[in-house]
Amino acid sequence: MIRYFLFAVLIISLTALTYCAYKARTNDKPIAKPVWLLLMSAIPAVLGSALVIISREQFTSEIGHYLYYIGMNAILAYLFNFALEYCHIADYKKSYVMVMFAAMGANAVQILLNPFFHNVFETKRIVIGGADYYTRVPHLGHYVHLAVIYLFAAAVLLVFMRKIMTSARIYIERYILILCSIIISGIWESVYFIANTPLDSSMVSFAITGVLIFYFSLYYKPVFLLSDMLQRIASELAEYLYFFDEAGECIWANEKGIDFLGLKEDELYRVCDEIEKRFPQMSGRDEDWCGISSEGEGDNKRYYQLESHINEDSNYRDLVIGRFLSIRDTTDEQRKLETERYNARHDKLTGLYNKEYLFKRIEEELRDNPGVTYQVAYVDVNEFKLVNDIFGREFGDYTIQKIAKWISSRMQEHCIYGRLGGDTFCVCEPVDQFNPTRINDDISDFVVNKGDKEHHILIQIGVYEISPEDTDVSIMIDRARMALANIKRTYSHIAYYTDEIKDRIVWEQQISAELDRAIAERQIRPYLQPIVNQEGKPVGAEALARWIHPKKGFMSPADFIPVFERNGRIIDVDRHIWRCSAEILSEWSTTHPDLFISVNISPIDFYYMDIYEEIHGLVEEFGLDPVKLRLEITEQVMMSNLEEKLAVIDKLKKDGHLIEMDDFGSGYSSFNMLKDMPADLIKIDMVFLNNAENNKKARIILERLIGMIESLGMISLTEGVETDSQFAGLARMGCKLFQGYHFAKPLPVDEFEEYCSSIA
Ligand code: C2E
Ligand code: CA
Ligand code: CA
């Protein structure tokens, strides 16, 4: 009975070994080959053992014994081979191995000699379980065989021992487990040898060892190793990490995480409470969750990102097996974000809102308070450029900061304010909060002092009351700015956007829209005002634009020239007037060949067109004598980009045009400037020297001016001559040419021609 049982166990072992061998054969790992060889080598010995146990005949039993001996020999050789590979022992001495394999070879030879010499064993019939059984009677060769076997066993043990002693703790398990199973089967085998019981069951242990080796070397995952590595990685992470078991108890936390909660290493049990205390939103979370939390106030405020994950056993009924929480300190990122956001919305110099953000805030404020009437105030420093020029940038910046402080200081609820740029600010506030008296008081004596520098600045404010229809903040602010423009050249502090300004804007839009048509239909055309010599005879004319509007009637240039100078369309008007003048001159070439026409060139023209190209083109087109087309420029032209403009003027002069300096004496002109003027003729405006005939000093200045102009080789012309005594006086002073109502107003071309004939 026992023999059948043992036989059955051995057959099962054999099947297991064969199966494992097959699996190892198809495995791609490098260690699979030695494993496969080892498993294959175990098959003969196990088969042999089984044969011995079940045999009742001497012959089959002896075959079993031979299989067993040869098999054992092979097992240990391949076990040794496996041990070297598994333990990664590469530096063994080849000569030792040679000796060992020689011993193994010799052993095999002496076993094969046994049928002839019975040097290893003989079989003896005994009865077990009522049946014949051929047990083994060992001879000397058997002990030689044992010696070889134990030699290999010892070598295998050495290899493993050495590996275990030199390995890191976490790796030891994979060697110890195999070593133990080898030792157990060794002992099992030895017990059988020593006790010399007839039924040998030790092959079962070899089979078990084989299967274990198969499993450990091919399928076993080093759990300790994994968890150790993961723990190490987790400890290195910047996050605070906490692992909880299914009951919510903390089972592990990284060092940073423990520190973060102010705990000691052995206080893991307090983790849960601490976390709930500091992050109440964490309590009772039983699903994956992430969120943001913060602690503290002001500069000490810290931000955290919390992430909680539930671990479910996906292999087994999806039961929750634990939870892990990671907390990341995002304070630095958050601060950086906040600074960036702040910088994107605020002006660096003053800390007020910048223009873009101000617009957005005003929009929001108006949208959120539809019942309140608001106004926008445009705040500007008069002649701020001078502050920079005279006192330097630093003082300029300081001034801006001081104004910003003043604005902030008087702000109440619902006030939105910011810096538009440069020296301009904007305040949006409910109308009833605006206190003009107080503001007037504040800014009537606004002094900026820094170190030894002190400066009074003139702050001016334009105010626009927002109506419910207004939507575009930039238009509102623009209207406040327009209100301010009305007081720009005064010392007033506050100006309101009025109906007048509104009408003017409507007007400007209207005439701008009509301009192209007005030019095409010649609603706009030049009137000619005669210019006379000392005898009162006309020598030429100034072309002055008039707009004879089909509905609005006669319009003087004061109504439209400033509008077009602001929006740049003056160049269309001038181009048109110049062309008309060229046409007239071309007609006059036969009728009035001596007369010239002076045309006005706006300072704006220099920016938006090529004046030389334009004038030169007309001269060519109409075949004019350039001397007949005079060009009037103002001193204002000479204020900026001097060189560029001088180049243009120079070219025109070279072509033969006379350059006239218009409105001399109206601006900043001085006697000194005369020498730098590229002009051939200076036009002195009588209106600016008001009542020169009654004022002795003015008369002296006028006389000297005329004298100087003449002695500098230029021609003097007075315009605005209204009386005969003016004319006589100026002629006595030496003035050469005259223009004014005293002679004629600007006249339509035909009337001008009549005028000329009447004088002649
Ligand atoms: P302006 O170039 O100084 O022209 C002289 C202005 O004085 C003219 O006014 C003329 O009518 C006026 N005037 C002439 N004699 C007298 C007088 O005895 N007493 C007084 N009080 N005024 C007199 P107007 O025609 O209304 O032109 C005004 C300004 O408009 C001109 O001043 C000129 O700067 C500008 N302007 C006129 N036409 C044009 C043009 O075609 N192009 C450009 N760019 N500007 C023009
Ligand atoms: Ca003029
Ligand atoms: Ca003038």
mmCIF file of C-alpha atoms in Angstrom, residues 686 689-696 698-699 702 726 733:
data_model
loop_
_atom_site.group_PDB
_atom_site.id
_atom_site.type_symbol
_atom_site.label_atom_id
_atom_site.label_comp_id
_atom_site.label_asym_id
_atom_site.label_seq_id
_atom_site.Cartn_x
_atom_site.Cartn_y
_atom_site.Cartn_z
ATOM 1 C CA MET A 686 -0.567 142.933 -36.713
ATOM 2 C CA LEU A 689 1.000 143.204 -31.845
ATOM 3 C CA ASN A 690 -2.368 144.605 -30.880
ATOM 4 C CA ASN A 691 -2.700 148.318 -31.353
ATOM 5 C CA ALA A 692 0.893 148.785 -32.271
ATOM 6 C CA GLU A 693 0.091 152.284 -33.499
ATOM 7 C CA ASN A 694 -0.874 153.447 -29.984
ATOM 8 C CA ASN A 695 1.780 151.617 -28.144
ATOM 9 C CA LYS A 696 5.117 153.258 -28.305
ATOM 10 C CA ALA A 698 5.337 147.936 -29.654
ATOM 11 C CA ARG A 699 5.999 150.405 -32.424
ATOM 12 C CA LEU A 702 7.945 146.545 -34.940
ATOM 13 C CA GLN A 726 -1.282 151.529 -40.053
ATOM 14 C CA MET A 733 9.115 151.836 -41.015
#
